[in-house]
Every structure is written in C-alpha cells, then in structure tokens.
PDB file of C-alpha atoms in Angstrom:
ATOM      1  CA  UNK A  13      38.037  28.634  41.180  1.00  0.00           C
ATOM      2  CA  UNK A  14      38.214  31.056  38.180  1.00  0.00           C
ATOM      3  CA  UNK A  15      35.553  30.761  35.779  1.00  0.00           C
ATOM      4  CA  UNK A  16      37.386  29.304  32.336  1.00  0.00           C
ATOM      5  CA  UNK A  17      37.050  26.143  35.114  1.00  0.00           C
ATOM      6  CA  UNK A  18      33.386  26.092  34.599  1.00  0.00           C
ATOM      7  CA  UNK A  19      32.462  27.896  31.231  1.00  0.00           C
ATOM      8  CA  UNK A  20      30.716  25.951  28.485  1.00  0.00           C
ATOM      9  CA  UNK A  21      29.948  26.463  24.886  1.00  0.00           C
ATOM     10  CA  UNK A  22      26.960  28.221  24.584  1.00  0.00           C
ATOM     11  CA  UNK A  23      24.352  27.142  21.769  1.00  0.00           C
ATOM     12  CA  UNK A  24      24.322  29.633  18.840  1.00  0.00           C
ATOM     13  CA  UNK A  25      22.070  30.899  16.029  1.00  0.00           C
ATOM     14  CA  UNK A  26      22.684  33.918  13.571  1.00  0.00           C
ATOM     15  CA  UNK A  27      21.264  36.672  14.039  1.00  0.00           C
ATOM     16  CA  UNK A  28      19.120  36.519  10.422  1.00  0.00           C
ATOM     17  CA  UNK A  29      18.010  32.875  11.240  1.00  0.00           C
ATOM     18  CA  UNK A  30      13.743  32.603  12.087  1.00  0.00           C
ATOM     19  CA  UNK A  31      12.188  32.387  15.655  1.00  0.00           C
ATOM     20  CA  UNK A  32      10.838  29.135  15.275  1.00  0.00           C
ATOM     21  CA  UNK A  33      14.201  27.769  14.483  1.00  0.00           C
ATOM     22  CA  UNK A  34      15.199  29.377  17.595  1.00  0.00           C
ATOM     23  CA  UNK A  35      12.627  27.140  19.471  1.00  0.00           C
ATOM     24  CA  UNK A  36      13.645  24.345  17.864  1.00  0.00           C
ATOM     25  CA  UNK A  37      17.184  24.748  18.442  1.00  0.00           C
ATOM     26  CA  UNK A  38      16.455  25.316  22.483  1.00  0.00           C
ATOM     27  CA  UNK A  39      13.784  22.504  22.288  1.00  0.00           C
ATOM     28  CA  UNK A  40      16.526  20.315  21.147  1.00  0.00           C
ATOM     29  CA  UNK A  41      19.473  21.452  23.563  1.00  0.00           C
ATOM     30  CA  UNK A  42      16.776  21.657  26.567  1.00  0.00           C
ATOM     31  CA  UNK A  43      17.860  25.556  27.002  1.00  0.00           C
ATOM     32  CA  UNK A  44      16.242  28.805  27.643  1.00  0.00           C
ATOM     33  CA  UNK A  45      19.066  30.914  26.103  1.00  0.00           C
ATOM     34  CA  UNK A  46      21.199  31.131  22.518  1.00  0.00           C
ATOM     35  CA  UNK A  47      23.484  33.321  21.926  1.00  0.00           C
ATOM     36  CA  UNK A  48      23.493  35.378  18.656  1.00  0.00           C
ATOM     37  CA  UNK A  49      26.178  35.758  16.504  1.00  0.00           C
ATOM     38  CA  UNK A  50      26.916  36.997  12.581  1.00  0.00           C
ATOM     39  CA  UNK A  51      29.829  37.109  11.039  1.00  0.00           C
ATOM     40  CA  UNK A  52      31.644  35.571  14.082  1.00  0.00           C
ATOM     41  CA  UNK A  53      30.715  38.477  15.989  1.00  0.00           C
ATOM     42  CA  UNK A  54      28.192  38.802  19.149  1.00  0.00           C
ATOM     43  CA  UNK A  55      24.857  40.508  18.626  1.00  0.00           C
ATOM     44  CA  UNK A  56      23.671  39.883  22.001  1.00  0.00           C
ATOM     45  CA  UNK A  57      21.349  36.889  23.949  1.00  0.00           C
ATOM     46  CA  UNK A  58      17.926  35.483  23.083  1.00  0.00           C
ATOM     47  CA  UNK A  59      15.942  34.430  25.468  1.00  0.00           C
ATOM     48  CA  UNK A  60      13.171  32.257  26.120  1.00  0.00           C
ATOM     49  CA  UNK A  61      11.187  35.315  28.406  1.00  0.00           C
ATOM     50  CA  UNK A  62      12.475  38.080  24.991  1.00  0.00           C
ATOM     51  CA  UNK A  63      10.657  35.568  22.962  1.00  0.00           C
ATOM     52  CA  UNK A  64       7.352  35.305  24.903  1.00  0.00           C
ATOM     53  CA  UNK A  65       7.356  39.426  25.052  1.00  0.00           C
ATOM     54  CA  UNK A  66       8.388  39.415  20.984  1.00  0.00           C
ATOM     55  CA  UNK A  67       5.463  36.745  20.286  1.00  0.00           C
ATOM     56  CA  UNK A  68       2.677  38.358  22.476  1.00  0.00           C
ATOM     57  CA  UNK A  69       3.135  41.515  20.669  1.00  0.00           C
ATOM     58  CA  UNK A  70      -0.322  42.656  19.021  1.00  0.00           C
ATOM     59  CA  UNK A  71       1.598  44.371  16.610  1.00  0.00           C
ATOM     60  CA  UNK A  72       3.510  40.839  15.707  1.00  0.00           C
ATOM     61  CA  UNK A  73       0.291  39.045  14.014  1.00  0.00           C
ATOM     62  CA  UNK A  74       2.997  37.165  11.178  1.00  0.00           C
ATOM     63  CA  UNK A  75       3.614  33.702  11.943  1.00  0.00           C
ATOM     64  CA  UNK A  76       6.666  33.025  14.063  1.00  0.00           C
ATOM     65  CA  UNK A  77       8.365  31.275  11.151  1.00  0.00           C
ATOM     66  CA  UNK A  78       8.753  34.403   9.421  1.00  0.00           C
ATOM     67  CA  UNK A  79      10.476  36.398  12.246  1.00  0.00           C
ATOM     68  CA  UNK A  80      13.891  36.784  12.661  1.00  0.00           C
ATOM     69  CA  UNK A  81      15.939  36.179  15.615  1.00  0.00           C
ATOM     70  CA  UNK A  82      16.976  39.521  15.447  1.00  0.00           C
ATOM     71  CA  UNK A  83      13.650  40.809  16.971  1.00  0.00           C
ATOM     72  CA  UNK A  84      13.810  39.597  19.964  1.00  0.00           C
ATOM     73  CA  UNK A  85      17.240  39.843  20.648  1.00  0.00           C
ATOM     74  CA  UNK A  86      18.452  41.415  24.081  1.00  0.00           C
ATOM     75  CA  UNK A  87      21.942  43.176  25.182  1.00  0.00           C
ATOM     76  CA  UNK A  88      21.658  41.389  28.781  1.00  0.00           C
ATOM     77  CA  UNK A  89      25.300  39.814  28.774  1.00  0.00           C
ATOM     78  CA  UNK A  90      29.021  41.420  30.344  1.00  0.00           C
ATOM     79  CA  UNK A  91      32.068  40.163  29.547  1.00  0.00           C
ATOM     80  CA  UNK A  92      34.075  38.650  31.688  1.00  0.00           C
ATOM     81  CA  UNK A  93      38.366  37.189  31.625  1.00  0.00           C
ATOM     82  CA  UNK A  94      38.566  33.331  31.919  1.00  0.00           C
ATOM     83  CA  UNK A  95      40.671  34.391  35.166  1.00  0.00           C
ATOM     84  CA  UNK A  96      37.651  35.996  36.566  1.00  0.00           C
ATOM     85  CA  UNK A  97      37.410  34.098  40.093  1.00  0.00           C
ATOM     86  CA  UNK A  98      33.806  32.441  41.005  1.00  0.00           C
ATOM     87  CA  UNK A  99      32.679  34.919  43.630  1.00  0.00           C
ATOM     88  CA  UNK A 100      33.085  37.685  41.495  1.00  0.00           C
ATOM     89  CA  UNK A 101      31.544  36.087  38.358  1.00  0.00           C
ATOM     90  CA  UNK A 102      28.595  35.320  41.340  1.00  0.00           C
ATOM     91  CA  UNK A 103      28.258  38.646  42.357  1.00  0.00           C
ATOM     92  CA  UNK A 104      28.209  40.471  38.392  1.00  0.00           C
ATOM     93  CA  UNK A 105      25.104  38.218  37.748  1.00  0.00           C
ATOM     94  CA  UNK A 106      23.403  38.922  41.142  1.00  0.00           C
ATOM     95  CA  UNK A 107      23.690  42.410  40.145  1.00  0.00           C
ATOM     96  CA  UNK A 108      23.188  42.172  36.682  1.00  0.00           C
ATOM     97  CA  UNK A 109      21.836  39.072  35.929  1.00  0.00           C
ATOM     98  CA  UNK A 110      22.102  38.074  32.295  1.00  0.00           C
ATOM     99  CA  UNK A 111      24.770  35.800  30.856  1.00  0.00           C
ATOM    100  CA  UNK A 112      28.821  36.094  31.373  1.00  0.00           C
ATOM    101  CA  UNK A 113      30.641  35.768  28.058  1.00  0.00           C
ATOM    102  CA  UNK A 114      34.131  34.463  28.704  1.00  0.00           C
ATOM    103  CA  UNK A 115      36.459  36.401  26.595  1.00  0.00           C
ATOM    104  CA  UNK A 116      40.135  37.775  26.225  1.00  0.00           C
ATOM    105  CA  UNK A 117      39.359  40.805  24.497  1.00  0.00           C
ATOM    106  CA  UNK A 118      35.584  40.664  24.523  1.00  0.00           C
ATOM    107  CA  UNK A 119      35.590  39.659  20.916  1.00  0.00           C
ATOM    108  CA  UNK A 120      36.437  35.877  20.713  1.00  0.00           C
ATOM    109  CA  UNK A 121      33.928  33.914  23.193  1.00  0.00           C
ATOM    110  CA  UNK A 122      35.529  31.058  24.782  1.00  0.00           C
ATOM    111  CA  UNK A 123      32.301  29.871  26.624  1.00  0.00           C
ATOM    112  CA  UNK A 124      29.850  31.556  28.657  1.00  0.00           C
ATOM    113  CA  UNK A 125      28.825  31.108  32.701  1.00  0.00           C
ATOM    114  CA  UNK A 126      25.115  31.021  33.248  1.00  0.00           C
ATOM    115  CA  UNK A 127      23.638  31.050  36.915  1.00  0.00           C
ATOM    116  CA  UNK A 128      23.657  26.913  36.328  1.00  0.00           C
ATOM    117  CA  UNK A 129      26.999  27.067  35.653  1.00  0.00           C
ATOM    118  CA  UNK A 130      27.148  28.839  39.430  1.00  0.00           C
ATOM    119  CA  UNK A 131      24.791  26.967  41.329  1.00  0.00           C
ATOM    120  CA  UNK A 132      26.384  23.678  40.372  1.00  0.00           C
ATOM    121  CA  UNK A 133      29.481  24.400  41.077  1.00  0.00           C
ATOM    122  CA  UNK A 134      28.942  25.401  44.553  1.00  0.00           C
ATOM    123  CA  UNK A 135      28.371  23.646  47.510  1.00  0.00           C
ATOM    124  CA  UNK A 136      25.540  24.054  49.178  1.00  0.00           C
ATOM    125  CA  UNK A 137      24.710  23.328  52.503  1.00  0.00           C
ATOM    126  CA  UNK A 138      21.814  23.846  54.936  1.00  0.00           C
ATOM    127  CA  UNK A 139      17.976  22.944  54.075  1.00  0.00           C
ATOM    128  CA  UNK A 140      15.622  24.189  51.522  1.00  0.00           C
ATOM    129  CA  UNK A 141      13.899  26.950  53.685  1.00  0.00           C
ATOM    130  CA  UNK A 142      17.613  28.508  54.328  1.00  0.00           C
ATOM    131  CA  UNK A 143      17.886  29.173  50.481  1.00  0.00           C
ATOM    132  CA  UNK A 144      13.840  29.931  48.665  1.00  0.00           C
ATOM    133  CA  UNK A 145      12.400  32.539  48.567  1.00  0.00           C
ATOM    134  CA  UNK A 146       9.616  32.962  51.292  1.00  0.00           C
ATOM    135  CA  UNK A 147       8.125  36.377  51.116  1.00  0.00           C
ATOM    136  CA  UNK A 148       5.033  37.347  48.143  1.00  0.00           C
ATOM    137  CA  UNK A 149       4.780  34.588  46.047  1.00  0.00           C
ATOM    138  CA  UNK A 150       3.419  35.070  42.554  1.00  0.00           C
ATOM    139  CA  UNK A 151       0.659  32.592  41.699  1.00  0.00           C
ATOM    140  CA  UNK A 152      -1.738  32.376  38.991  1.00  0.00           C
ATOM    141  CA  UNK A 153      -4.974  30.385  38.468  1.00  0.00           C
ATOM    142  CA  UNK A 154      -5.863  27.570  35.582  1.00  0.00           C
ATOM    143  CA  UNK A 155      -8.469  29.424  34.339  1.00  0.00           C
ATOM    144  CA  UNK A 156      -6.302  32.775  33.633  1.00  0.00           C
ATOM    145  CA  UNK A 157      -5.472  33.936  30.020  1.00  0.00           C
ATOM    146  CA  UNK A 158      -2.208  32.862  28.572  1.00  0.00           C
ATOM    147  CA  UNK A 159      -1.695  36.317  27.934  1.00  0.00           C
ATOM    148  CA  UNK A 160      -2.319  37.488  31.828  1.00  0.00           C
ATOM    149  CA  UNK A 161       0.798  34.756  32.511  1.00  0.00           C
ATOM    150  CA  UNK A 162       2.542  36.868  29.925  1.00  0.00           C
ATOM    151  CA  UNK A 163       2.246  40.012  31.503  1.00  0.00           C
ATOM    152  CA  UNK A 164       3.075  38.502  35.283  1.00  0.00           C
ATOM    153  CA  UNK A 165       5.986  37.311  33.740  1.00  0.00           C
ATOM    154  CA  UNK A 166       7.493  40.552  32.117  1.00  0.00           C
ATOM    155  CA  UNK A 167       6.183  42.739  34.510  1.00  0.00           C
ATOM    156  CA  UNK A 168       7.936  40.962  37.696  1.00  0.00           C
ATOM    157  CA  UNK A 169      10.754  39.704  35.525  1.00  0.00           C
ATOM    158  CA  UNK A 170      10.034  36.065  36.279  1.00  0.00           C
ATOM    159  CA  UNK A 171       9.939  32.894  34.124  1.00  0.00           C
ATOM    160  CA  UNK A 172       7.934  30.444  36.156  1.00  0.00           C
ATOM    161  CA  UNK A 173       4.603  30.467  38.177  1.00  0.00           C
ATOM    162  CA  UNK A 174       3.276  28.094  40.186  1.00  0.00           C
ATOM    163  CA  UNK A 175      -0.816  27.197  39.319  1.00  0.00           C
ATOM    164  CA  UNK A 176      -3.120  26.844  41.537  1.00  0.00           C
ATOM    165  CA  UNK A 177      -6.856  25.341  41.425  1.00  0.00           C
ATOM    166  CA  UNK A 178      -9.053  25.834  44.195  1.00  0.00           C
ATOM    167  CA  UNK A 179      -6.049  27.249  46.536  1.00  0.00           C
ATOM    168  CA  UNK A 180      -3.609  23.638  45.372  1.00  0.00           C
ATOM    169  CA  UNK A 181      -0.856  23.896  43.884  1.00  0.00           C
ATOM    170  CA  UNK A 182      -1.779  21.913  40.352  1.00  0.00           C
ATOM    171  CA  UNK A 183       1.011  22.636  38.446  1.00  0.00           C
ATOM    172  CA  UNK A 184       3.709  25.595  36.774  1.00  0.00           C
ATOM    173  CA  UNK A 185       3.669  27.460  33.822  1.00  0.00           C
ATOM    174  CA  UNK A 186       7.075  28.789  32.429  1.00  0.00           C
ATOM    175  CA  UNK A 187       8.239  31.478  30.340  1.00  0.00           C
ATOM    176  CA  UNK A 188       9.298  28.246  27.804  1.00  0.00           C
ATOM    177  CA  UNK A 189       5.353  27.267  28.100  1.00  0.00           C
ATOM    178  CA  UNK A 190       4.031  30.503  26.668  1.00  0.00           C
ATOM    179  CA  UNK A 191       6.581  31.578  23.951  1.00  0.00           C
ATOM    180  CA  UNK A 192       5.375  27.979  22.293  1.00  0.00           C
ATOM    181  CA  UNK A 193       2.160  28.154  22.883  1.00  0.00           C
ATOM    182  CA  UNK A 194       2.332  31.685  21.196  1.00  0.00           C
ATOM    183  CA  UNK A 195       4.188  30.375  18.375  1.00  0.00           C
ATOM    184  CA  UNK A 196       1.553  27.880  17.938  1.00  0.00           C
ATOM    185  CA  UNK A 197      -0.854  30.078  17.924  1.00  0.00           C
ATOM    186  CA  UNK A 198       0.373  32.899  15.683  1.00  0.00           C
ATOM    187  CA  UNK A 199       1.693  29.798  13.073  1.00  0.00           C
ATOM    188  CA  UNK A 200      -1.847  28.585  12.859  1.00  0.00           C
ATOM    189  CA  UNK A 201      -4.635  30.802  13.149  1.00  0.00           C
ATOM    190  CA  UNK A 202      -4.761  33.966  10.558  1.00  0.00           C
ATOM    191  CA  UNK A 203      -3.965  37.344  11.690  1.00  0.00           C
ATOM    192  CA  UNK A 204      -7.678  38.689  11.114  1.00  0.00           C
ATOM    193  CA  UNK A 205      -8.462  36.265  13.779  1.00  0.00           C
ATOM    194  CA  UNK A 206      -6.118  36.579  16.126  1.00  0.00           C
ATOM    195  CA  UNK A 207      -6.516  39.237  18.622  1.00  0.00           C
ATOM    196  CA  UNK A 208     -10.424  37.407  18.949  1.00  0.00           C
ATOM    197  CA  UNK A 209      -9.090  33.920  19.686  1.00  0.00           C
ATOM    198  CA  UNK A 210      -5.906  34.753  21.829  1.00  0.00           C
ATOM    199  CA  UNK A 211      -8.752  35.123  24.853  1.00  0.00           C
ATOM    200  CA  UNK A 212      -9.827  31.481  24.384  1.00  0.00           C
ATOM    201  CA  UNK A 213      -6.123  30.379  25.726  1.00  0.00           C
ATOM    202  CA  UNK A 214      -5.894  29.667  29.167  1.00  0.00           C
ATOM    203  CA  UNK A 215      -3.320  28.697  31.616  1.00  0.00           C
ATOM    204  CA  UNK A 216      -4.846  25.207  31.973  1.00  0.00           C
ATOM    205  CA  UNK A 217      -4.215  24.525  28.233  1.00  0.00           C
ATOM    206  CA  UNK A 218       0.011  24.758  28.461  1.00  0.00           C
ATOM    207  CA  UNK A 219       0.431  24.274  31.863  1.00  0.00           C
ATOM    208  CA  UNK A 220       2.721  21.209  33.323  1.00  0.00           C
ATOM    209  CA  UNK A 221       0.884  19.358  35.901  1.00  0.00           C
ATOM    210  CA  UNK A 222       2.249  17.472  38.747  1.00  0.00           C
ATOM    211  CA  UNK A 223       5.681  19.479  39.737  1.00  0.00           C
ATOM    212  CA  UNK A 224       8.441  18.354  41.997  1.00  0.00           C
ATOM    213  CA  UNK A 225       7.987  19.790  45.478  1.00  0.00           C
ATOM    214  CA  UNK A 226      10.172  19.868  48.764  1.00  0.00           C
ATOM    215  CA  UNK A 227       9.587  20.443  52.423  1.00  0.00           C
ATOM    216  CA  UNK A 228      11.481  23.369  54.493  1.00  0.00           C
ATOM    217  CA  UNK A 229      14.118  20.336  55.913  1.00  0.00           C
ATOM    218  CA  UNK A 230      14.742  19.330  52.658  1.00  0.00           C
ATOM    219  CA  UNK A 231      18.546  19.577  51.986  1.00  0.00           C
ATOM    220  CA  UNK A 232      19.406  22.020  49.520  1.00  0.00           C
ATOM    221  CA  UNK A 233      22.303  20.104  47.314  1.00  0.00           C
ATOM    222  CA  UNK A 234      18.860  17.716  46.616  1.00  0.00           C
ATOM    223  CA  UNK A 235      16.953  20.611  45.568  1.00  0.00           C
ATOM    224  CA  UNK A 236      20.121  22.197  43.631  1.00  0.00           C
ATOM    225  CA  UNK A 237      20.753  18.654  42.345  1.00  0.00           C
ATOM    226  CA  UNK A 238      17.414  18.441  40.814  1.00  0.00           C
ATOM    227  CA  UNK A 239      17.301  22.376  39.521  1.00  0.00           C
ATOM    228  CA  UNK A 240      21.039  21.716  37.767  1.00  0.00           C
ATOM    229  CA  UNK A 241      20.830  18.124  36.286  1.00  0.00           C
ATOM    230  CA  UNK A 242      17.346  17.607  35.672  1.00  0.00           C
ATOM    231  CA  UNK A 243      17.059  21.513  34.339  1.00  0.00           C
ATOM    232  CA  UNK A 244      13.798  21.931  36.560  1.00  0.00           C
ATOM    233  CA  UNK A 245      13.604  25.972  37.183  1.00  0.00           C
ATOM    234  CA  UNK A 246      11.213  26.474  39.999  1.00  0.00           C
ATOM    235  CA  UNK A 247      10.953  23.568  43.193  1.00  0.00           C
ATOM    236  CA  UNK A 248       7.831  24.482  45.140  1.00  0.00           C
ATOM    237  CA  UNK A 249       8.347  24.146  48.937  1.00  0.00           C
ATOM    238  CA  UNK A 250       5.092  22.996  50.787  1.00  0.00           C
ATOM    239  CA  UNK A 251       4.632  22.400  54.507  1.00  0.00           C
ATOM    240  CA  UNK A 252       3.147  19.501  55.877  1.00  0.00           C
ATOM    241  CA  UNK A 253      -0.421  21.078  55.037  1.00  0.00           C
ATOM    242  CA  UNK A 254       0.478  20.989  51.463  1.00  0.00           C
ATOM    243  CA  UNK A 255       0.506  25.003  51.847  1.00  0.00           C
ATOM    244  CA  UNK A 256       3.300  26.710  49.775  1.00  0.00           C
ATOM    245  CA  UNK A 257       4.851  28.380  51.830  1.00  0.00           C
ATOM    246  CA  UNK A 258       8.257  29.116  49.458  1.00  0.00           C
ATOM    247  CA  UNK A 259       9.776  28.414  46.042  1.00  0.00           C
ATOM    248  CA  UNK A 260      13.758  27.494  44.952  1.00  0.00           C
ATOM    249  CA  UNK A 261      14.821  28.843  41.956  1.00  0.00           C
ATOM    250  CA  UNK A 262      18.323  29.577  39.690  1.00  0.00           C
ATOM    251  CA  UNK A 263      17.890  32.930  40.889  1.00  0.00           C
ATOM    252  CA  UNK A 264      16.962  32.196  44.509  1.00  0.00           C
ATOM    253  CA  UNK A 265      19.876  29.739  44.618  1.00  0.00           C
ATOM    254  CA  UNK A 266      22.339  32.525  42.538  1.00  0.00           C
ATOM    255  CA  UNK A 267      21.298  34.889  45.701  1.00  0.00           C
ATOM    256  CA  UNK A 268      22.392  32.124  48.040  1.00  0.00           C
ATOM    257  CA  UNK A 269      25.784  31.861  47.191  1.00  0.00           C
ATOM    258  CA  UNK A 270      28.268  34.507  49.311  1.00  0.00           C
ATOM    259  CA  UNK A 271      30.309  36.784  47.630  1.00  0.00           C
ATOM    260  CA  UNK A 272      32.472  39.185  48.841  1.00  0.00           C
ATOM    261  CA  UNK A 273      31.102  43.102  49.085  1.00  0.00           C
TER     262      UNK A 273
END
C-alpha cells in the first residue's frame, strides 16, 4: 500500500484569512487541522492545539476575529512521494508527528496522510489493553482553570484529558474545547478585563460529559472504528471497578502499527 492509496484533500484557508474563520471552517469539516496556503503555495499547518497556545497568549488580548491565521501557524508537516509505501509514511509520523503532504516536487499537494488516514487503513488486531497507553495518565479536575488545561496540554504535547470529579471519570476536555472557549472569551469580554475574568473559567464550564469508554478485552478495530469514523480522539479504558486504568488515542494507535527499523 503506497500512500497516494489513502491521501485526501486536506481543508484549506489562506494564510491572511482571521482565526475565527479558521474555527469555523474546522467546526464545519469536524477537523483539528487546515492547511495554509497563499498564492497556491504552502505556508505550513494550523492546528487546533497552535490555536489554543495563540489564543491563551496574555499578550493576544484582541478579539480572535481580528487575528490572522498566520499567527498561529506551525511548520510541523514533511513531504512525502505518492509512492511512499504505508510503513514508511507510519514510521515519519511516529517520529515526527505532524502531517504528510503528498507531493511530486514538494510544491503541488496532491492530498495529505494524517495519523487517521493510518490508523484506518490498518488492521488491527488484538484487544484494547494491547494498544493504550497504560503508564502516567494525565488527568485534570472540574474545578481547574481553563487556562491550567492549557498549559497541561502544551506542556505534555497532548490534546485531550480525561476529567475527573471526586476520583470518576466525568468527562474530557480537548485541545478543540479550549481554543473556543478562548475565542469566546477574548470576542466578548474587553481587554481591560480580561486577564481578571480568565480565572473565573473552569474546566467544568467546556468540558464534554459522558465519554465513550472500553474495557482491557475490548477489541481494538471497535475502539479504532469508533476513533476513525466517529472522529472521537481519546477512548478511556476502565476496569471492571470503573478505575482508568488506560486511554486509546490517534497517537497511541499511530505507535501500534509496526514498521520496519
């Protein structure tokens, strides 16, 4: 399998277009990733985690509306040949992580090969507890700051956390979550005000409630069917206690997948 066999056309904005038409544009096309163009040429990859560092910024106090994409843009994309065969494609994003942009001469982009372009197009065998991730878990609290979710999430390069209330799993905050609660934020209330009021937004306020969960013995192409087709990032794996004792993620799933050393 080479990878022009599972490319697609990524969603693109222009470089001088505004943030919250960025947000928009991934609301709409349920995506946490657009790749920036002008002129017909590449100017790199904005992301939903670039955004919620870009937005959180205490030097950023203008509304959201007013920033261009070009802010938050990031470089994290290689190119790669639309002969490029899947295990190498696999291992250039377990290494580098990012985007592949499928070109000829790293100009034109014919489509580009996220890790859910990898994940389902493998098949997985075996049960959930042979593919999460088991060791420290990063969790967070309801009652936390938006802005301490932030920070967990930049700082250990992460776009999801699970919630938890009274030691229970309650619910998961993403990356998506805080870069439009942010834009909210800085869209309504005036920059004077700001750096005051940003305290009085908690985790509890953005949070979704009620996430999909597996056990260890759950088969993993249910998990991977659920991560790819119903875009859920992050599957929670509890043991019969209801203790967490794992999650599933792209990038758990990306690690999964063998590739040749």
């Amino acid at each position: 399998m080479q990878v022009k066999d599972i490319m697609v056309a990524p969603p693109t904005i222009d470089k001088s277009a505004k943030i919250s038409n960025a947000l928009g544009i991934m609301e709409k096309k349920d995506t946490r990733r657009l790749l920036v163009t002008h002129s017909g040429e590449v100017t790199g990859v904005l992301t939903m985690r670039s955004l919620a560092k870009e937005l959180g910024t205490k030097k950023r106090t203008k509304p959201a509306s007013s920033l261009p994409v070009v802010t938050a843009v990031t470089e994290n994309y290689t190119f790669v040949k639309p002969a490029t065969k899947f295990d190498i494609a696999a291992k250039i994003l377990k290494e580098k992580g990012g985007v592949l942009l499928v070109s000829e001469d790293e100009k034109e982009v014919l489509g580009w090969i996220t890790p859910n372009e990898l994940i389902g197009a493998y098949d997985f065998t075996g049960q959930a507890k042979d593919v999460m991730f088991d060791r420290t878990i990063i969790t967070i609290n309801s009652s936390e700051r938006l802005v301490h979710a932030r920070y967990l999430m930049l700082e250990n390069n992460i776009g999801r956390i699970p919630v938890m209330e009274d030691g229970k799993l309650v619910g998961i905050i993403s990356e998506r979550d805080v870069a439009k609660a942010l834009q909210e934020f800085k869209d309504s209330v005036p920059d004077n005000h700001q750096e005051a009021q940003i305290k009085n937004l908690l985790v509890a306020d953005v949070m979704s409630r009620n996430p999909i969960t597996a056990k260890p013995t759950t088969p993993a192409e249910q998990i991977v069917s659920c991560i790819v087709h119903k875009n859920i990032g992050i599957v929670p794996i509890m043991d019969d206690n209801e203790k967490m004792v794992g999650i599933i993620t792209r990038r758990s799933l990306l690690l999964a997948i063998p590739t040749l050393e």
